[in-house]
Short mmCIF file of C-alpha atoms in Angstrom, two decimals:
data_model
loop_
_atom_site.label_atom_id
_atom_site.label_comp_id
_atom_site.label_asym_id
_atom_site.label_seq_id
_atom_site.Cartn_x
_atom_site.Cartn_y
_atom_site.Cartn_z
CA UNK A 1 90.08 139.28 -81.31
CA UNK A 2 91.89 137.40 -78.44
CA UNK A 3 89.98 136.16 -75.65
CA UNK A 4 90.73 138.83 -72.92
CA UNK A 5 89.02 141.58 -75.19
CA UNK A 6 86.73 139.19 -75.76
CA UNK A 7 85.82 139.19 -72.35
CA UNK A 8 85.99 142.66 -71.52
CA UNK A 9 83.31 143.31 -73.78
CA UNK A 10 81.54 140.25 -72.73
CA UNK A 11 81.31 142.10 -69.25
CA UNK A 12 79.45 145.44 -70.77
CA UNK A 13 76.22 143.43 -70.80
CA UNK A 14 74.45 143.49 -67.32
CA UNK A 15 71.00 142.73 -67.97
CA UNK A 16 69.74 139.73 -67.40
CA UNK A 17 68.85 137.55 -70.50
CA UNK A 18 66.54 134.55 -71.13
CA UNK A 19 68.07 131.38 -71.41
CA UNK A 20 67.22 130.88 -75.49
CA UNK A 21 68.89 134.27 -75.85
CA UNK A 22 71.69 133.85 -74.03
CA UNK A 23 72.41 130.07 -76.01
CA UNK A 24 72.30 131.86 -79.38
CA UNK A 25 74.56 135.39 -78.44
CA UNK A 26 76.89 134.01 -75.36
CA UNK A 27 80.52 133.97 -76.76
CA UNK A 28 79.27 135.97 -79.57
CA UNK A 29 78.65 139.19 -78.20
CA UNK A 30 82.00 141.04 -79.92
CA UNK A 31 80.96 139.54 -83.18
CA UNK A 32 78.89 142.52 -84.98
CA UNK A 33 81.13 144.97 -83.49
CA UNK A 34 84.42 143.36 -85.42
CA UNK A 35 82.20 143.16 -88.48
CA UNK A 36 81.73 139.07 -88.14
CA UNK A 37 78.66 137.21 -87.84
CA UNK A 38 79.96 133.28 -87.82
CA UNK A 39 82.23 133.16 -85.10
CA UNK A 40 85.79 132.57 -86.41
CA UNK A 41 87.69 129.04 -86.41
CA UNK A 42 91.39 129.51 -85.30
CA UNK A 43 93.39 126.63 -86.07
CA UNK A 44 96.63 128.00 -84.85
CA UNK A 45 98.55 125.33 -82.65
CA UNK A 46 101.36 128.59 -82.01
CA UNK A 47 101.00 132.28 -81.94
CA UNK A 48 104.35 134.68 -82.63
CA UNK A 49 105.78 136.83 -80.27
CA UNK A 50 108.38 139.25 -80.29
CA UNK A 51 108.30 139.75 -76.71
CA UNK A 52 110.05 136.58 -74.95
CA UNK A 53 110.06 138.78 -72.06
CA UNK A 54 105.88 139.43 -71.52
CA UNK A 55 105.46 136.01 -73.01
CA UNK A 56 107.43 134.29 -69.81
CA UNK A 57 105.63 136.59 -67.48
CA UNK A 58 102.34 135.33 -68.89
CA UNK A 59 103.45 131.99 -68.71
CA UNK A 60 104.42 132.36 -65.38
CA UNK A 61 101.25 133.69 -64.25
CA UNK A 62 99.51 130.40 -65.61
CA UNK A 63 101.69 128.24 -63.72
CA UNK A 64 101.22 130.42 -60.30
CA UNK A 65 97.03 130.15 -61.07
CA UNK A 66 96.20 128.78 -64.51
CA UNK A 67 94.62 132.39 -65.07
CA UNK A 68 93.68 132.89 -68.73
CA UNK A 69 97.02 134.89 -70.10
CA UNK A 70 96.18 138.36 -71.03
CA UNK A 71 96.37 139.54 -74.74
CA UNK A 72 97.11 137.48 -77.76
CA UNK A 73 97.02 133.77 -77.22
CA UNK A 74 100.26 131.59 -76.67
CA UNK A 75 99.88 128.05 -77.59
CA UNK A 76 97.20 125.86 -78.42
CA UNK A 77 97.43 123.44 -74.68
CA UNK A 78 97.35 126.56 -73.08
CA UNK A 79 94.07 127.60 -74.89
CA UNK A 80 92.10 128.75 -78.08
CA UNK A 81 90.03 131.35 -79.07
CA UNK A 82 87.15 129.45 -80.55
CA UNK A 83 87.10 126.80 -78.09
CA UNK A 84 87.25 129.70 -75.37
CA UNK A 85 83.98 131.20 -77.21
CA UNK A 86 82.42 127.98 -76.28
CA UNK A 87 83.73 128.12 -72.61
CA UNK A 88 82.24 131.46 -72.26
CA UNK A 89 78.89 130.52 -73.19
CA UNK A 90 78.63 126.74 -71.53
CA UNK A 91 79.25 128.87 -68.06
CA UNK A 92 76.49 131.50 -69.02
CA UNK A 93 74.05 129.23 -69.69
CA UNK A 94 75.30 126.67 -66.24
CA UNK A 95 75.23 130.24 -64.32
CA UNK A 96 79.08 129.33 -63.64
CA UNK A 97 82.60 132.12 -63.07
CA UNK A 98 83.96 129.93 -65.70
CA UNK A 99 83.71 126.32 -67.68
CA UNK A 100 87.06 124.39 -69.09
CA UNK A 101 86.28 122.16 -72.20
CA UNK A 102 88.34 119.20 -72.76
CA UNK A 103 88.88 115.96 -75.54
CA UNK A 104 85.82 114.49 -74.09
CA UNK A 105 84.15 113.88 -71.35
CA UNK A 106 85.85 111.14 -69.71
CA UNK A 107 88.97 113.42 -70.22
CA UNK A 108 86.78 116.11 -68.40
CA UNK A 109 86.03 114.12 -65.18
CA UNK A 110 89.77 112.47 -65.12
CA UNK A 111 91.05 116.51 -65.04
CA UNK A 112 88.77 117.07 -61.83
CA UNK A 113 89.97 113.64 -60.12
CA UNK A 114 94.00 114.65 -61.06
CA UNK A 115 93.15 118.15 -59.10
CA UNK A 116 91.58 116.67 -56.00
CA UNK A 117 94.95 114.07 -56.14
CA UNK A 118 97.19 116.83 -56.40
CA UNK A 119 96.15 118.45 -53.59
CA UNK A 120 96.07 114.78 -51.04
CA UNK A 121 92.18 114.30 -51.58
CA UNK A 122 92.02 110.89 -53.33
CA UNK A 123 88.96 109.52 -51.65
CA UNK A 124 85.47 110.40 -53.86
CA UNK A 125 82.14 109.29 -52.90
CA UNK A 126 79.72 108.36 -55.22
CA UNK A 127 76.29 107.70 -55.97
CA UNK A 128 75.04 104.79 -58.53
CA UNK A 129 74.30 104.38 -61.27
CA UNK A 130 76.57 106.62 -63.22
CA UNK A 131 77.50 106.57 -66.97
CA UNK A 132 79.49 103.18 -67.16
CA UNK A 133 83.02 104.37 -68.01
CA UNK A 134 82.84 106.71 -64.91
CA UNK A 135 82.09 104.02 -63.12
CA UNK A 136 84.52 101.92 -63.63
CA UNK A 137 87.28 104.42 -64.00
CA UNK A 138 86.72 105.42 -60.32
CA UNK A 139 86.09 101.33 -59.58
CA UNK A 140 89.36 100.17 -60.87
CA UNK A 141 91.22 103.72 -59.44
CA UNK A 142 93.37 104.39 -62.65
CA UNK A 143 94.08 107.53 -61.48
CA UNK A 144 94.60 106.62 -57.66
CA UNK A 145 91.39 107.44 -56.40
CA UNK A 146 89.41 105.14 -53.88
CA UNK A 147 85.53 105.15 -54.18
CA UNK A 148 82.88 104.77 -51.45
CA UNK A 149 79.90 103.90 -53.03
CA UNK A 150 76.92 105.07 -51.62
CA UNK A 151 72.91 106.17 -51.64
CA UNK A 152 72.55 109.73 -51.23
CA UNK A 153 71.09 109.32 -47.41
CA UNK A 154 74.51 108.02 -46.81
CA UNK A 155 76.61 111.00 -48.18
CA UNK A 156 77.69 112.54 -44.88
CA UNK A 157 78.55 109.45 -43.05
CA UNK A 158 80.83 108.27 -46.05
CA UNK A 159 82.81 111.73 -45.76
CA UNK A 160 86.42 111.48 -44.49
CA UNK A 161 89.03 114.12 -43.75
CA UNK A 162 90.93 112.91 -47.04
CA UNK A 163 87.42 113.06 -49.14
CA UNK A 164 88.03 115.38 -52.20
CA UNK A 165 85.10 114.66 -54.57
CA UNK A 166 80.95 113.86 -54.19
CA UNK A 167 79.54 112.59 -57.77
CA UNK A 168 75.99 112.55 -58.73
CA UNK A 169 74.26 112.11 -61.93
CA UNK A 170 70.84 113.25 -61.85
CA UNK A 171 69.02 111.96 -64.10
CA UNK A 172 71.87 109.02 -64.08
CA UNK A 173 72.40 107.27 -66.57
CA UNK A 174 70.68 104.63 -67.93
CA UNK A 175 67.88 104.56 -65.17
CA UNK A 176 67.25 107.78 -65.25
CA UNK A 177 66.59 107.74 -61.49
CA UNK A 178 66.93 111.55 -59.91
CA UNK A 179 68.33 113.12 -56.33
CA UNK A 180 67.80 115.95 -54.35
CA UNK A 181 70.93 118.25 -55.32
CA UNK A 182 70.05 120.62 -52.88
CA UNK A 183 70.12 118.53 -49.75
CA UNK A 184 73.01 116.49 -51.96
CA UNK A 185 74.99 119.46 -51.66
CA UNK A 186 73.98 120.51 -47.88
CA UNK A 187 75.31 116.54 -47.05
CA UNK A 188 78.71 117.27 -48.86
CA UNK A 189 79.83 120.05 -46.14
CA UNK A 190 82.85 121.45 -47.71
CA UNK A 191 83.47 118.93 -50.04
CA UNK A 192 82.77 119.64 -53.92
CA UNK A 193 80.06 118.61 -55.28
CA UNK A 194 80.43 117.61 -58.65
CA UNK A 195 76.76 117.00 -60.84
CA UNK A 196 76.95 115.17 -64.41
CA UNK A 197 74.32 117.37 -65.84
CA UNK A 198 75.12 115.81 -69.26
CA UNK A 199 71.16 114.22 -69.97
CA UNK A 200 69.02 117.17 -68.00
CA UNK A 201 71.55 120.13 -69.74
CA UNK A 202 71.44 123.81 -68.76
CA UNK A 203 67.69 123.76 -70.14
CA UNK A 204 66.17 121.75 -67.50
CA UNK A 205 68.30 122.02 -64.75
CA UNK A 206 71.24 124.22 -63.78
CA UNK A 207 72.85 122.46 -60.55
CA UNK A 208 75.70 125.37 -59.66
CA UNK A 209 72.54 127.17 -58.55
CA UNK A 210 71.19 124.21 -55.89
CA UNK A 211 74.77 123.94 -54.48
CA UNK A 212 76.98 121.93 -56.92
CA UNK A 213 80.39 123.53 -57.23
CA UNK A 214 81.16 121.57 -60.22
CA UNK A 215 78.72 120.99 -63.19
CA UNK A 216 80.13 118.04 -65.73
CA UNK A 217 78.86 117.69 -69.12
CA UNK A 218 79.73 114.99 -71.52
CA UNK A 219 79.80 117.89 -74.51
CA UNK A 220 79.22 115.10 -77.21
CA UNK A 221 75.52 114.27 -76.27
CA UNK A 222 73.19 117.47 -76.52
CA UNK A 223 75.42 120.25 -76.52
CA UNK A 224 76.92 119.08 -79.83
CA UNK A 225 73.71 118.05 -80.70
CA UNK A 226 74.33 116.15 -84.11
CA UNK A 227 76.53 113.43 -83.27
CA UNK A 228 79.68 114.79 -84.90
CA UNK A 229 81.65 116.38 -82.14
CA UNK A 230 83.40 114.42 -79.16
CA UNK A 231 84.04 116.48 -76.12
CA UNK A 232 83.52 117.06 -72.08
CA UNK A 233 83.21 120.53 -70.28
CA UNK A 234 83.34 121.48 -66.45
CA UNK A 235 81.21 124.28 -65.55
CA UNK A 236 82.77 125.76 -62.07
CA UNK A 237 84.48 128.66 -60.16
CA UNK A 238 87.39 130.84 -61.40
CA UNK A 239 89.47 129.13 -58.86
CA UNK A 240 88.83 125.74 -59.95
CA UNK A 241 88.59 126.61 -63.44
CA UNK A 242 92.46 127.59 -62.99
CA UNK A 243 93.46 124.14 -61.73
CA UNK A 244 91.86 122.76 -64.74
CA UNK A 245 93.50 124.21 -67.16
CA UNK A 246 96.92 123.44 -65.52
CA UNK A 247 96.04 120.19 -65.55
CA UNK A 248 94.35 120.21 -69.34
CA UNK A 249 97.74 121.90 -70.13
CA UNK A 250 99.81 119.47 -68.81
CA UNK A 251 98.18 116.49 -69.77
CA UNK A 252 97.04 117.35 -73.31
CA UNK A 253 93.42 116.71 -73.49
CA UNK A 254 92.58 119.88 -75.29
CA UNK A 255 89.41 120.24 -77.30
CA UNK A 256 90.08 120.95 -81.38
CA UNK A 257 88.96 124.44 -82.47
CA UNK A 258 86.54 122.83 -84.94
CA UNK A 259 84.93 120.86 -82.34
CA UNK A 260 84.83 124.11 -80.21
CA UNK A 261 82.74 125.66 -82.82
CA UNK A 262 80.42 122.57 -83.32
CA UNK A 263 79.38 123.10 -79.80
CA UNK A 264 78.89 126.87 -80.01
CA UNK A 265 76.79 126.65 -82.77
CA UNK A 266 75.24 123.47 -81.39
CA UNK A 267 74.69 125.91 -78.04
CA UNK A 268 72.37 128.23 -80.36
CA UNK A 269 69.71 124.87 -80.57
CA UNK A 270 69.96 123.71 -77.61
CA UNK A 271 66.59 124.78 -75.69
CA UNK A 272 64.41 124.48 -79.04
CA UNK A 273 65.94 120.72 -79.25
CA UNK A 274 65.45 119.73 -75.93
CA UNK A 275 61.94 121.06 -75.56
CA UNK A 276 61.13 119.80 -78.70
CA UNK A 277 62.37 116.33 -77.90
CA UNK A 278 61.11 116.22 -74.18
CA UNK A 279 57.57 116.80 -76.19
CA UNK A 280 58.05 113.85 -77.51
CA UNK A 281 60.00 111.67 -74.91
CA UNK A 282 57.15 112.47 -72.78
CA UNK A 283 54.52 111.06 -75.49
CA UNK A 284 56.44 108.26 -75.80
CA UNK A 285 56.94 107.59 -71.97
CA UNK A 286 53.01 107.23 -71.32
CA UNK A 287 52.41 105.17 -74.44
CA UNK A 288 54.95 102.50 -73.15
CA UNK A 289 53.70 102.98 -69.99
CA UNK A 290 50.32 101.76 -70.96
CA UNK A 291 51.61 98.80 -73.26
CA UNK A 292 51.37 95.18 -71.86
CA UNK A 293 54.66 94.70 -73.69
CA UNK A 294 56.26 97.07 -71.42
CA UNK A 295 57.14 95.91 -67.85
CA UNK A 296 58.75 99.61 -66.52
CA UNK A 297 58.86 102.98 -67.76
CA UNK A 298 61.63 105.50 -66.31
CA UNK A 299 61.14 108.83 -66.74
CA UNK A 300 62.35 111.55 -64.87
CA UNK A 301 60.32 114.15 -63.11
CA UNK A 302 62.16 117.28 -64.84
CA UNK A 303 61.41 115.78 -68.00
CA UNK A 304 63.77 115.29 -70.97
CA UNK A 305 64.33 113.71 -74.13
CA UNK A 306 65.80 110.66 -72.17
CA UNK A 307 63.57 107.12 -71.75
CA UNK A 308 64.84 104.03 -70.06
CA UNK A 309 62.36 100.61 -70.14
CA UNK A 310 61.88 97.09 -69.14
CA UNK A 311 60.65 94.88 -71.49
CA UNK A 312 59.00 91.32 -70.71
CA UNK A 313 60.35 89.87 -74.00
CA UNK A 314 64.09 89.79 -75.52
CA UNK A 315 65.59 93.59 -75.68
CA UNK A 316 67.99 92.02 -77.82
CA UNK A 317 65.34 91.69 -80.38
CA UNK A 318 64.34 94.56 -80.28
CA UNK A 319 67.48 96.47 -80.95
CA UNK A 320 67.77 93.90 -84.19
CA UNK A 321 64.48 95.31 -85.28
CA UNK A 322 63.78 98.61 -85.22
CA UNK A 323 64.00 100.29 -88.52
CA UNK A 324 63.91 104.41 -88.08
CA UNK A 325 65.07 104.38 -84.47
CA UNK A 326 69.11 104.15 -84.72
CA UNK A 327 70.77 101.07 -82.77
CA UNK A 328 73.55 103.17 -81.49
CA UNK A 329 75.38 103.71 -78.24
CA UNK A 330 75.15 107.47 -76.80
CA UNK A 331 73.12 109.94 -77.30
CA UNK A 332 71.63 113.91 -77.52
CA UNK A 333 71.68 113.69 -81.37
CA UNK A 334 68.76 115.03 -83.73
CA UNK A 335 68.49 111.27 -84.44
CA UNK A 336 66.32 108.78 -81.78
CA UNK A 337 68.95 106.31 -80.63
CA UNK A 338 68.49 102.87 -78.52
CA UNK A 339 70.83 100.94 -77.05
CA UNK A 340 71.05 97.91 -74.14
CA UNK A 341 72.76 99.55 -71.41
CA UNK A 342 73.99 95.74 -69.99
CA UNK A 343 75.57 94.95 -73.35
CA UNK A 344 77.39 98.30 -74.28
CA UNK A 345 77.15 101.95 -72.22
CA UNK A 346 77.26 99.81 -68.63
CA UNK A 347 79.22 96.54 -69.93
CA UNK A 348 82.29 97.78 -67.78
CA UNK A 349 80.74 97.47 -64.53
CA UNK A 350 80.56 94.20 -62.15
CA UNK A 351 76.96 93.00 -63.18
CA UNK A 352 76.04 92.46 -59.59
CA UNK A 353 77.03 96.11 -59.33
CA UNK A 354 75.19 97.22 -62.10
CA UNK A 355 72.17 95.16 -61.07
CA UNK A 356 72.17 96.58 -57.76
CA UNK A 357 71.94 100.09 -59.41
CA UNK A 358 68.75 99.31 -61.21
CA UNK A 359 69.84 98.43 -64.57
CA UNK A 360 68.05 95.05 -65.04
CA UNK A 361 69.20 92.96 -68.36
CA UNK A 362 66.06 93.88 -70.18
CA UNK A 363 66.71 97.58 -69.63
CA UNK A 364 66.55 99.93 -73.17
CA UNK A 365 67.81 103.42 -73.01
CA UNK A 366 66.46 105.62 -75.39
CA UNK A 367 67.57 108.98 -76.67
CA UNK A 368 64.54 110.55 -78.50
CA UNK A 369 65.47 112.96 -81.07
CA UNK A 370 63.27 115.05 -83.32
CA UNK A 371 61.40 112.73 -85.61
CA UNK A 372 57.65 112.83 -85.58
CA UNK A 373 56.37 111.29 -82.76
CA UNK A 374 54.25 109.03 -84.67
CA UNK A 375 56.72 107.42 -86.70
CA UNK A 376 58.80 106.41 -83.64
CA UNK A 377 55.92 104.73 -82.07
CA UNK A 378 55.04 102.93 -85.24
CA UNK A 379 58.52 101.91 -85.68
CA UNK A 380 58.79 100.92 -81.37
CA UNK A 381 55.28 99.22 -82.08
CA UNK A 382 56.37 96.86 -84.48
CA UNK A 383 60.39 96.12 -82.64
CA UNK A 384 58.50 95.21 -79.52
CA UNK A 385 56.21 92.55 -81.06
CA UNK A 386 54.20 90.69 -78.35
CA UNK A 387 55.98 89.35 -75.27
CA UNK A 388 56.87 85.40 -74.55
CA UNK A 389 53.87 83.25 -74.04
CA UNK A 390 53.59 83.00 -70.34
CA UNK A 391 55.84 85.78 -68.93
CA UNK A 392 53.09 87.41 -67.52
CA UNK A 393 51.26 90.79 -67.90
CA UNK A 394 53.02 92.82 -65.52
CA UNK A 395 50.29 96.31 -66.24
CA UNK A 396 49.78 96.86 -62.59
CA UNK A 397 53.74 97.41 -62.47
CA UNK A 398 53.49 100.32 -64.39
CA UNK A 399 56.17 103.70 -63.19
CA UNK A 400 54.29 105.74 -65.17
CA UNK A 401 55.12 109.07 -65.60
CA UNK A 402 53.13 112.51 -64.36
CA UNK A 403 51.24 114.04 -67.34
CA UNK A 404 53.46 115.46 -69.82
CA UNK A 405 52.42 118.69 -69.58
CA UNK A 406 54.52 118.96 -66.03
CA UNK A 407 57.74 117.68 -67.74
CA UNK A 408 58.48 120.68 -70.43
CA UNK A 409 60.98 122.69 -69.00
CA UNK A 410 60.23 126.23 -67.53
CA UNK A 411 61.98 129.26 -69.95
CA UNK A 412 64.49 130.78 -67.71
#
């Protein structure tokens, strides 16, 4: 079935649907009635035609508005079937028009930056910290941006009339530290507002609805879920949807049709995993939060299965020693990952930058995955091991986290 039928009976359903049902039958909706029930894997990089006519009519259509071509697909840069599936259900589940899936997610965010420069809006302002390779690719302006850096009181006053972009990650990345999106969004005026919603995921948070125009999601962490798929995914408006694709299509970063249908079926998980990991995230939170070992716990007030923490002893050790927990850079897997955000994920940025953000040199990030909470602490107890004689106990320093019970995401 191509992707406009697709759609048209996508549309039939009007009521309202719960978010776990909507991540297991969004983009799947036609299956049952075509006799399917595993959605299909096109590989097809061409599609025949005998009408050179209609197909130049279609194509000139995309070009005009990078609309989605009507009827049977044309070729694989201009789109897929299976990776459209995917689309279809990543903007159900943001509450989005429309959602273009890319290579990864770096390709993702350089697609919205070429858009904004297309149109004379080079200038972005950004909040800190952000995932390291963002970072630094809107630091060192490889695609002829210019940055303003900036706290989020300090939004509005950083606008100017050539200002195309605001970026936020909330929680960022690796501190984990949270903002306002709604009065975010009221500070960016006119300008698009563009949320990396890649660690809080349509399950705790869904940012189009407090004002973003532009939802970014690094597709490899938890909407893959399993560590075996790299992509990125913008969430947004038809209109801005269009531009992406003109610009996916003329720069190549298209997403494989295998990949696509990792994430789909990764899609039908992804509340169950990331209430069942925010369970234990938030376990883990308070018991490092009470450990003399432990200098600073950050954990975000929505909850999640992300922790970030300060140790008083070597974090380098500690990576060398844990046993279950995987010493691994990014994260969202079924697996609990750690890594040292100063040696690897942040690396790229100016170190007086990245200091400046909050991420100290004996910051961990973890990513907790679905392993029995007790095992992970056993294997965190004995990594830690007892901090350098004389560092101090630093238990009054404690950011510990509310109760978990408040950090388990609402069904919606």
């Amino acid at each position: 079935m191509d992707t406009a039928s697709m759609g048209a009976h996508d549309a039939v359903r009007t009521a309202p649907r719960a978010l776990a049902t909507e991540a297991v039958h969004a983009g799947r909706d036609d299956l049952a009635r075509q006799g399917l029930h595993a959605p299909p894997i096109d590989l097809s990089t061409t599609y025949p035609s005998y009408d050179s006519r209609g197909e130049a009519a279609r194509i000139d259509a995309f070009a005009a508005t990078g609309e989605e071509p009507d009827g049977p697909p044309v070729y694989g840069r201009l789109g897929n079937p299976t990776v459209a599936r995917f689309e279809t259900a990543l903007a159900r589940l943001e509450g989005t028009e429309a959602a273009v899936a890319f290579a990864s997610g770096m390709a993702a965010l350089s697609a919205v930056l070429l858009v904004r420069a297309s149109m004379g809006l080079r200038h972005v302002v950004a909040v800190r910290p952000l995932y390291g390779c963002s970072d630094h690719l809107l630091t060192a302006g490889l695609l002829g941006s210019e940055v303003t850096w900036t706290d989020p009181a300090g939004i509005a006053e950083a606008l100017r009339p050539d200002t195309g972009l605001v970026i936020v990650e909330s929680p960022a990345n690796p501190t984990l530290a949270e903002v306002d999106l709604r009065a975010v969004a009221h500070a960016c005026g006119s300008v698009p507002l563009l949320v990396d919603n890649t660690f809080a995921t349509p399950v705790l948070q869904r940012p189009a609805e407090q004002g973003a125009r532009l939802v970014l999601h690094s597709a490899t962490k938890y909407l893959g879920g399993h560590g075996d798929v790299l992509a990125g995914v913008v969430a947004c408006d038809e209109e801005f949807a269009g531009r992406l694709r003109q610009v996916r299509f003329a720069t190549g970063g298209v997403l494989h049709p295998l990949a696509g249908y990792l994430l789909l079926r990764g899609l039908s998980t992804l509340p169950v995993r990331v209430r069942a990991a925010s369970a234990t995230a938030a376990e883990l939170a308070q018991r490092l939060a009470a450990d003399p070992r432990v200098a600073r716990v950050h954990y975000p007030r929505i909850g999640g299965a992300m922790i970030s923490f300060e140790i008083l002893g070597d974090p380098h050790e500690v990576i060398a020693a844990v046993r279950l927990i995987t010493p691994a850079v990014s994260l969202g897997s079924v697996d609990t990952l750690i890594q040292h955000p100063a040696s690897i994920s942040h690396r790229i940025v100016d170190a007086d930058d990245r200091r400046g953000a909050g991420v100290s040199d004996r910051l961990l990030r973890m990513s907790v995955g679905l392993e029995d909470v007790e095992d992970l602490w056993s294997d965190l107890d004995q990594a830690l091991k007892r901090p350098e004689r004389g560092a101090g106990n630093c238990a009054n320093n404690h950011n510990a986290p509310a109760p978990a019970d408040t950090h388990l995401p609402l069904r919606r």
